[in-house]
mmCIF file of C-alpha atoms in Angstrom:
data_model
loop_
_atom_site.group_PDB
_atom_site.id
_atom_site.type_symbol
_atom_site.label_atom_id
_atom_site.label_comp_id
_atom_site.label_asym_id
_atom_site.label_seq_id
_atom_site.Cartn_x
_atom_site.Cartn_y
_atom_site.Cartn_z
ATOM 1 C CA MET A 1 2.395 -9.852 -4.326
ATOM 2 C CA SER A 2 4.080 -8.151 -2.043
ATOM 3 C CA GLU A 3 7.933 -8.802 -2.064
ATOM 4 C CA TYR A 4 9.557 -8.255 1.632
ATOM 5 C CA ARG A 5 13.225 -7.787 2.370
ATOM 6 C CA GLU A 6 15.020 -10.525 4.361
ATOM 7 C CA ILE A 7 16.469 -9.990 8.356
ATOM 8 C CA PRO A 8 19.866 -9.057 8.191
ATOM 9 C CA THR A 9 21.757 -11.255 10.517
ATOM 10 C CA SER A 10 24.133 -9.174 13.042
ATOM 11 C CA PRO A 11 27.340 -9.145 12.102
ATOM 12 C CA GLU A 12 29.958 -10.335 13.068
ATOM 13 C CA VAL A 13 32.501 -8.585 16.305
ATOM 14 C CA LYS A 14 35.762 -10.398 16.040
ATOM 15 C CA GLU A 15 36.395 -11.219 19.895
ATOM 16 C CA GLN A 16 37.633 -8.671 22.430
ATOM 17 C CA GLU A 17 36.992 -6.020 19.294
ATOM 18 C CA ILE A 18 35.583 -2.586 21.380
ATOM 19 C CA ARG A 19 33.285 -1.467 18.891
ATOM 20 C CA PRO A 20 31.462 2.160 19.752
ATOM 21 C CA GLU A 21 28.183 2.641 20.424
ATOM 22 C CA THR A 22 25.789 4.138 17.207
ATOM 23 C CA ARG A 23 21.892 4.125 17.536
ATOM 24 C CA VAL A 24 19.334 4.396 14.167
ATOM 25 C CA ILE A 25 16.558 5.945 15.776
ATOM 26 C CA LEU A 26 13.182 5.511 13.630
ATOM 27 C CA HIS A 27 9.768 7.183 14.743
ATOM 28 C CA PHE A 28 6.752 5.865 13.336
ATOM 29 C CA MET A 29 3.808 8.539 13.978
ATOM 30 C CA ARG A 30 0.755 9.499 12.692
ATOM 31 C CA HIS A 31 -0.011 12.061 11.053
ATOM 32 C CA GLN A 32 -1.012 15.270 12.656
ATOM 33 C CA GLU A 33 -4.165 16.861 12.280
ATOM 34 C CA LYS A 34 -5.716 16.867 8.853
ATOM 35 C CA ASP A 35 -7.688 19.814 7.394
ATOM 36 C CA LYS A 36 -11.688 19.127 5.918
ATOM 37 C CA ALA A 37 -11.842 17.885 2.047
ATOM 38 C CA LEU A 38 -12.054 21.237 -0.118
ATOM 39 C CA PRO A 39 -15.576 19.926 -2.583
ATOM 40 C CA GLY A 40 -14.089 17.789 -4.567
ATOM 41 C CA GLN A 41 -10.328 16.960 -3.960
ATOM 42 C CA SER A 42 -8.209 13.983 -3.449
ATOM 43 C CA ASP A 43 -7.711 12.288 -0.526
ATOM 44 C CA LYS A 44 -4.031 12.010 -1.154
ATOM 45 C CA ASP A 45 -4.032 15.969 -1.057
ATOM 46 C CA ILE A 46 -4.999 16.972 2.202
ATOM 47 C CA GLN A 47 -3.591 19.417 3.501
ATOM 48 C CA LEU A 48 -2.369 19.357 7.307
ATOM 49 C CA THR A 49 -4.177 22.198 9.814
ATOM 50 C CA LYS A 50 -2.502 25.197 11.183
ATOM 51 C CA ALA A 51 -2.758 23.763 14.460
ATOM 52 C CA GLY A 52 -1.415 19.951 12.936
ATOM 53 C CA LYS A 53 1.226 21.477 11.494
ATOM 54 C CA GLN A 54 2.331 23.535 14.762
ATOM 55 C CA ALA A 55 2.126 20.313 16.744
ATOM 56 C CA ALA A 56 4.782 18.822 14.156
ATOM 57 C CA ILE A 57 7.229 21.833 15.118
ATOM 58 C CA ASN A 58 6.421 21.546 18.954
ATOM 59 C CA LYS A 59 6.932 17.326 18.415
ATOM 60 C CA SER A 60 10.192 18.826 16.355
ATOM 61 C CA LEU A 61 11.045 20.756 19.755
ATOM 62 C CA LYS A 62 10.400 18.232 22.550
ATOM 63 C CA LEU A 63 12.569 15.750 20.688
ATOM 64 C CA LYS A 64 15.619 18.291 19.695
ATOM 65 C CA SER A 65 15.852 16.576 15.965
ATOM 66 C CA LYS A 66 18.765 16.219 14.537
ATOM 67 C CA PRO A 67 17.765 16.817 10.798
ATOM 68 C CA GLU A 68 21.300 17.558 9.580
ATOM 69 C CA VAL A 69 21.647 13.407 10.147
ATOM 70 C CA ALA A 70 17.524 12.722 9.408
ATOM 71 C CA TRP A 71 15.465 11.953 6.656
ATOM 72 C CA ALA A 72 11.895 11.884 6.516
ATOM 73 C CA ALA A 73 9.278 9.535 5.112
ATOM 74 C CA GLY A 74 5.507 9.091 4.760
ATOM 75 C CA SER A 75 2.474 8.012 2.290
ATOM 76 C CA ASP A 76 1.180 9.421 -1.054
ATOM 77 C CA ARG A 77 -0.939 10.938 1.066
ATOM 78 C CA VAL A 78 0.409 14.178 2.062
ATOM 79 C CA ARG A 79 -0.602 14.688 5.916
ATOM 80 C CA SER A 80 1.948 12.008 5.775
ATOM 81 C CA GLY A 81 4.943 12.701 4.930
ATOM 82 C CA HIS A 82 4.008 16.306 5.954
ATOM 83 C CA THR A 83 3.934 15.276 9.379
ATOM 84 C CA ALA A 84 7.198 13.767 9.173
ATOM 85 C CA LEU A 85 9.006 16.349 7.544
ATOM 86 C CA LEU A 86 8.190 19.038 10.162
ATOM 87 C CA GLN A 87 8.447 16.294 13.055
ATOM 88 C CA MET A 88 12.366 15.828 11.638
ATOM 89 C CA ALA A 89 13.232 19.196 11.016
ATOM 90 C CA GLY A 90 11.708 21.459 13.452
ATOM 91 C CA GLU A 91 12.359 25.547 12.787
ATOM 92 C CA LYS A 92 15.468 24.680 11.984
ATOM 93 C CA ALA A 93 15.335 24.943 8.975
ATOM 94 C CA GLY A 94 13.035 28.276 9.464
ATOM 95 C CA LEU A 95 10.162 26.247 8.945
ATOM 96 C CA THR A 96 6.342 27.365 9.675
ATOM 97 C CA ALA A 97 2.895 26.361 10.183
ATOM 98 C CA ASP A 98 1.192 28.264 7.467
ATOM 99 C CA MET A 99 4.019 27.089 5.307
ATOM 100 C CA SER A 100 2.367 24.459 2.667
ATOM 101 C CA TYR A 101 4.109 20.929 2.213
ATOM 102 C CA ASP A 102 5.708 21.624 -0.852
ATOM 103 C CA GLU A 103 6.153 25.174 0.960
ATOM 104 C CA ALA A 104 8.057 22.938 3.364
ATOM 105 C CA LYS A 105 9.150 20.528 1.132
ATOM 106 C CA ALA A 106 11.955 23.706 -1.393
ATOM 107 C CA GLN A 107 12.437 25.472 2.281
ATOM 108 C CA ILE A 108 14.427 22.477 3.253
ATOM 109 C CA GLU A 109 16.303 21.338 0.696
ATOM 110 C CA LYS A 110 17.618 25.129 0.014
ATOM 111 C CA GLU A 111 18.199 25.667 4.072
ATOM 112 C CA MET A 112 20.058 22.134 4.048
ATOM 113 C CA SER A 113 21.149 20.592 0.987
ATOM 114 C CA TYR A 114 21.606 17.129 1.957
ATOM 115 C CA GLY A 115 20.117 16.263 -0.791
ATOM 116 C CA GLU A 116 16.280 15.252 -0.515
ATOM 117 C CA LYS A 117 15.219 14.639 3.131
ATOM 118 C CA VAL A 118 11.656 13.036 2.208
ATOM 119 C CA VAL A 119 10.327 10.517 0.695
ATOM 120 C CA ILE A 120 6.763 7.968 -0.506
ATOM 121 C CA LEU A 121 7.472 4.998 0.606
ATOM 122 C CA PRO A 122 4.184 2.525 0.361
ATOM 123 C CA GLU A 123 4.801 0.402 3.145
ATOM 124 C CA LEU A 124 3.695 3.567 5.597
ATOM 125 C CA ASN A 125 0.097 3.850 3.182
ATOM 126 C CA PHE A 126 -2.437 1.361 4.474
ATOM 127 C CA MET A 127 -5.600 0.302 1.142
ATOM 128 C CA TRP A 128 -8.713 -0.426 1.887
ATOM 129 C CA GLU A 129 -9.689 -0.227 -2.202
ATOM 130 C CA GLY A 130 -8.247 -3.426 -3.050
ATOM 131 C CA ASN A 131 -12.179 -5.278 -3.338
ATOM 132 C CA GLU A 132 -15.427 -3.594 -3.088
ATOM 133 C CA LYS A 133 -16.117 -5.804 -0.105
ATOM 134 C CA PHE A 134 -13.333 -6.145 1.853
ATOM 135 C CA LYS A 135 -13.220 -1.892 1.315
ATOM 136 C CA HIS A 136 -17.017 -2.017 2.495
ATOM 137 C CA ALA A 137 -15.938 -4.426 5.323
ATOM 138 C CA ALA A 138 -13.398 -2.018 6.646
ATOM 139 C CA HIS A 139 -14.902 1.319 6.622
ATOM 140 C CA GLN A 140 -18.079 -0.216 8.075
ATOM 141 C CA ALA A 141 -15.196 -1.032 11.355
ATOM 142 C CA PHE A 142 -13.815 2.194 11.127
ATOM 143 C CA SER A 143 -17.529 4.097 11.091
ATOM 144 C CA GLU A 144 -18.128 1.967 13.959
ATOM 145 C CA GLY A 145 -14.601 2.269 16.153
ATOM 146 C CA ARG A 146 -13.945 -1.407 15.994
ATOM 147 C CA ALA A 147 -11.223 -0.776 13.283
ATOM 148 C CA LEU A 148 -8.191 -1.992 14.620
ATOM 149 C CA GLU A 149 -10.522 -5.893 16.050
ATOM 150 C CA PHE A 150 -11.475 -5.955 12.232
ATOM 151 C CA ILE A 151 -8.237 -5.905 11.288
ATOM 152 C CA LEU A 152 -7.243 -8.448 14.383
ATOM 153 C CA ASN A 153 -9.989 -10.909 13.849
ATOM 154 C CA GLU A 154 -11.269 -10.612 10.070
ATOM 155 C CA SER A 155 -8.978 -9.188 8.162
ATOM 156 C CA ASP A 156 -6.446 -11.075 6.816
ATOM 157 C CA ASN A 157 -8.998 -14.144 6.476
ATOM 158 C CA LEU A 158 -11.807 -11.805 4.049
ATOM 159 C CA VAL A 159 -8.564 -10.792 1.894
ATOM 160 C CA ARG A 160 -7.783 -14.619 2.148
ATOM 161 C CA GLY A 161 -11.244 -16.057 1.046
ATOM 162 C CA LEU A 162 -11.283 -13.082 -1.522
ATOM 163 C CA ARG A 163 -8.279 -13.871 -2.895
ATOM 164 C CA ASP A 164 -7.565 -9.821 -2.672
ATOM 165 C CA ASP A 165 -3.886 -9.286 -3.488
ATOM 166 C CA GLU A 166 -4.269 -5.670 -2.765
ATOM 167 C CA SER A 167 -6.007 -5.061 0.362
ATOM 168 C CA SER A 168 -4.244 -3.886 2.968
ATOM 169 C CA SER A 169 -4.589 -6.805 6.432
ATOM 170 C CA TYR A 170 -3.135 -7.165 9.519
ATOM 171 C CA SER A 171 -0.128 -9.451 8.355
ATOM 172 C CA ARG A 172 0.955 -7.698 5.608
ATOM 173 C CA GLN A 173 0.453 -4.099 7.483
ATOM 174 C CA ALA A 174 2.656 -6.123 10.256
ATOM 175 C CA ALA A 175 5.426 -7.341 7.426
ATOM 176 C CA GLY A 176 5.694 -4.163 5.619
ATOM 177 C CA TYR A 177 6.794 -2.374 8.342
ATOM 178 C CA VAL A 178 9.011 -5.197 9.010
ATOM 179 C CA SER A 179 10.552 -4.873 5.116
ATOM 180 C CA LEU A 180 11.434 -0.864 6.601
ATOM 181 C CA ILE A 181 13.196 -2.159 9.833
ATOM 182 C CA ALA A 182 15.034 -4.628 7.879
ATOM 183 C CA ARG A 183 16.509 -1.831 5.564
ATOM 184 C CA GLU A 184 17.548 0.155 8.583
ATOM 185 C CA MET A 185 19.255 -2.510 10.123
ATOM 186 C CA ARG A 186 21.847 -2.890 7.611
ATOM 187 C CA MET A 187 21.897 1.053 7.233
ATOM 188 C CA ALA A 188 22.667 0.698 11.514
ATOM 189 C CA ASN A 189 25.229 -2.294 10.643
ATOM 190 C CA ASN A 190 26.679 -0.291 7.562
ATOM 191 C CA PHE A 191 27.036 3.374 10.019
ATOM 192 C CA ASN A 192 28.664 1.768 12.910
ATOM 193 C CA ARG A 193 31.503 0.289 10.788
ATOM 194 C CA ILE A 194 31.874 4.073 9.319
ATOM 195 C CA VAL A 195 31.546 5.122 12.870
ATOM 196 C CA SER A 196 34.545 3.086 13.716
ATOM 197 C CA LYS A 197 36.277 3.902 11.102
ATOM 198 C CA LYS A 198 35.130 7.865 11.933
ATOM 199 C CA PRO A 199 34.784 8.577 15.024
ATOM 200 C CA ASP A 200 34.795 12.471 15.037
ATOM 201 C CA ASP A 201 32.495 12.524 12.158
ATOM 202 C CA TYR A 202 29.284 11.735 14.308
ATOM 203 C CA SER A 203 30.187 12.843 17.405
ATOM 204 C CA LYS A 204 28.831 15.438 17.556
ATOM 205 C CA PHE A 205 25.585 14.258 17.448
ATOM 206 C CA GLY A 206 25.780 10.980 19.412
ATOM 207 C CA ASN A 207 26.578 9.104 16.707
ATOM 208 C CA THR A 208 23.286 8.166 15.859
ATOM 209 C CA LEU A 209 20.986 9.018 12.911
ATOM 210 C CA GLU A 210 17.296 9.405 13.068
ATOM 211 C CA ARG A 211 14.197 8.670 10.684
ATOM 212 C CA PHE A 212 11.092 10.144 10.715
ATOM 213 C CA PHE A 213 7.682 7.916 9.289
ATOM 214 C CA GLY A 214 4.626 9.512 8.750
ATOM 215 C CA THR A 215 1.681 7.200 8.348
ATOM 216 C CA HIS A 216 -2.347 6.914 9.485
ATOM 217 C CA GLN A 217 -4.496 5.472 12.022
ATOM 218 C CA THR A 218 -4.537 1.490 12.030
ATOM 219 C CA VAL A 219 -0.972 1.371 10.118
ATOM 220 C CA SER A 220 1.675 1.444 12.716
ATOM 221 C CA GLU A 221 -0.927 -0.573 14.563
ATOM 222 C CA CYS A 222 -0.648 -4.009 13.430
ATOM 223 C CA PHE A 223 2.815 -4.030 13.711
ATOM 224 C CA TYR A 224 2.096 -3.478 16.868
ATOM 225 C CA MET A 225 -0.117 -5.546 17.864
ATOM 226 C CA LYS A 226 2.020 -8.376 15.364
ATOM 227 C CA VAL A 227 4.236 -8.220 17.934
ATOM 228 C CA LEU A 228 2.278 -7.965 20.747
ATOM 229 C CA GLU A 229 1.144 -11.173 19.479
ATOM 230 C CA LYS A 230 3.962 -12.714 19.005
ATOM 231 C CA ILE A 231 6.026 -11.765 22.585
ATOM 232 C CA LYS A 232 2.922 -12.583 25.463
ATOM 233 C CA GLY A 233 0.179 -13.377 23.519
ATOM 234 C CA ILE A 234 -3.529 -13.184 22.067
ATOM 235 C CA LYS A 235 -4.489 -11.659 25.017
ATOM 236 C CA ALA A 236 -1.988 -8.783 25.088
ATOM 237 C CA VAL A 237 -3.395 -7.697 22.265
ATOM 238 C CA LYS A 238 -6.991 -7.425 22.897
ATOM 239 C CA GLU A 239 -5.651 -5.206 26.353
ATOM 240 C CA PHE A 240 -3.593 -3.273 23.886
ATOM 241 C CA ILE A 241 -6.989 -2.341 21.732
ATOM 242 C CA GLU A 242 -8.667 -2.705 24.971
ATOM 243 C CA LYS A 243 -6.904 0.743 26.260
ATOM 244 C CA LEU A 244 -7.154 2.846 23.435
ATOM 245 C CA LYS A 245 -10.587 2.289 23.300
ATOM 246 C CA GLN A 246 -10.166 4.302 27.368
ATOM 247 C CA ALA A 247 -8.239 6.899 25.933
ATOM 248 C CA LYS A 248 -9.832 7.694 22.738
ATOM 249 C CA GLY A 249 -13.062 7.158 22.619
ATOM 250 C CA ASP A 250 -13.141 4.047 20.070
ATOM 251 C CA GLY A 251 -11.072 1.266 18.945
ATOM 252 C CA ASN A 252 -9.609 2.708 15.806
ATOM 253 C CA GLY A 253 -6.150 3.506 16.240
ATOM 254 C CA PHE A 254 -3.452 5.690 17.397
ATOM 255 C CA GLY A 255 -4.392 9.751 17.699
ATOM 256 C CA TYR A 256 -2.883 12.014 16.169
ATOM 257 C CA GLY A 257 0.946 12.377 16.422
ATOM 258 C CA GLU A 258 0.736 9.257 18.068
ATOM 259 C CA GLY A 259 3.689 5.940 17.341
ATOM 260 C CA PHE A 260 6.407 4.843 18.615
ATOM 261 C CA ASP A 261 9.740 4.593 18.708
ATOM 262 C CA ILE A 262 12.425 1.553 17.532
ATOM 263 C CA ILE A 263 15.776 2.032 18.886
ATOM 264 C CA ILE A 264 18.233 -0.118 16.765
ATOM 265 C CA ILE A 265 21.479 -0.423 18.777
ATOM 266 C CA ASN A 266 25.180 -1.478 17.096
ATOM 267 C CA SER A 267 28.408 -2.223 19.539
ATOM 268 C CA SER A 268 30.598 -4.744 20.028
ATOM 269 C CA GLU A 269 27.907 -6.759 21.263
ATOM 270 C CA GLY A 270 26.651 -7.651 17.701
ATOM 271 C CA GLN A 271 22.538 -5.763 16.569
ATOM 272 C CA LYS A 272 19.960 -5.355 18.742
ATOM 273 C CA ILE A 273 16.750 -3.860 17.726
ATOM 274 C CA VAL A 274 14.479 -2.340 21.166
ATOM 275 C CA LEU A 275 10.367 -1.073 20.394
ATOM 276 C CA GLU A 276 10.247 1.082 22.898
ATOM 277 C CA GLY A 277 6.246 0.650 24.818
ATOM 278 C CA GLU A 278 2.982 2.269 24.440
ATOM 279 C CA TYR A 279 -0.105 3.043 26.634
ATOM 280 C CA GLY A 280 1.213 0.962 29.731
ATOM 281 C CA PHE A 281 3.214 -1.382 28.096
ATOM 282 C CA GLU A 282 7.120 -2.463 28.602
ATOM 283 C CA ASP A 283 9.378 -2.167 25.794
ATOM 284 C CA MET A 284 10.006 -5.171 23.831
ATOM 285 C CA GLU A 285 13.638 -6.774 21.998
ATOM 286 C CA LEU A 286 12.925 -7.264 18.225
ATOM 287 C CA SER A 287 14.824 -10.748 17.898
ATOM 288 C CA PRO A 288 15.545 -11.490 14.277
ATOM 289 C CA LYS A 289 13.696 -15.095 14.308
ATOM 290 C CA ILE A 290 10.618 -12.604 15.720
ATOM 291 C CA LEU A 291 10.784 -10.130 13.004
ATOM 292 C CA ALA A 292 10.875 -13.273 9.971
ATOM 293 C CA ASP A 293 7.742 -14.558 11.139
ATOM 294 C CA ILE A 294 6.227 -11.781 10.929
ATOM 295 C CA ILE A 295 7.347 -11.727 7.188
ATOM 296 C CA GLU A 296 6.733 -15.490 6.763
ATOM 297 C CA ASP A 297 3.180 -14.480 7.844
ATOM 298 C CA ALA A 298 2.346 -12.300 5.629
ATOM 299 C CA LYS A 299 4.277 -14.787 2.923
ATOM 300 C CA ASN A 300 1.838 -17.697 3.809
ATOM 301 C CA LEU A 301 -1.485 -15.060 3.418
ATOM 302 C CA ASP A 302 -0.049 -13.819 0.201
ATOM 303 C CA LYS A 303 0.746 -18.022 -0.450
#
C-alpha cells in the first residue's frame, strides 16, 4: 500500500504584509525517443537515441532553463532521467547528444558543483507487473492503442478485484503525482520565506526554481485526466483522450517529450497552483481540496 504526502495549507500572510512573488515550476514530460533494446537488455537500461537526446537539449534551449536553481528526476528507467537531465541543463554544462546517461550525469556534477542534480522517484514510474492478469490486460490495451481508456474505465476496478497492491492504476498513479506536488508546495513556501529575507539572492533567476520530471507514456496522463474529471467532469476526460487519438493516431498518451507544466506561485495573497492546459484545454487551478480528493480516491482504493 502506498504512502501519500499530506497537502500543506497555504501559508498565513499577515494583513498588509508584502511578500515577493516567487515561483516553482514543475515540468512533467514523457521521455524523448528511446533506442531499440539490445539482445538481453533490460527495459530499465534502454538509452535514448541520438535524435532523442538532441530533442531534449533543444527543448532546454527553448525553455531557457536555469540549472543553477533546478534539479531533475526520472524513474529507474534510464531514458526518463536522461531526458529530464538534458532538458534541465542543455548545453550549459557541455552536455551533448553523443554522451550516454552516465557520461552526462558525471559531466554536470563535475561542471556545476551543486550536489546531485538528478534523482530517481518511484512516482514517475509505472508498474504493470504486480499481477499477471493486470499485466496482460494493460499490455493488451496498449498494443491495441487504447491504454488510456483501459486506465480510465478498467484499471481501478481490476486492481480492486484482484486485490493487487502493486500495479499502477488510474487513482494510484494520479495520487503519486499529487504526493510529488505536495512536497514542492512545502518547498515553495520555504523558498518564498527565503526570498523575503534575502531578496537579492534569487533575483537574477526571476525568483524562480525549476524541477524537471522525466516519465513515461500513461503516467502523467493519469494525473491530467483525474484533474479534468474533478474540475470538468468525465466528459472532458473522454474528450482529452479523443484529442490525443486524433493527434497521435492512438489513445496511448503523450508523444515523445510531451507533458505539462505546473506552476506554484507564492505571493502576498498566499499560494496558488496552476496546471497549464494542453491539447486545447484551458489552464486549471489546483485547490488544496482537489489535490486532497485525488489522494483520498487512492486511499479508498487501497483499502
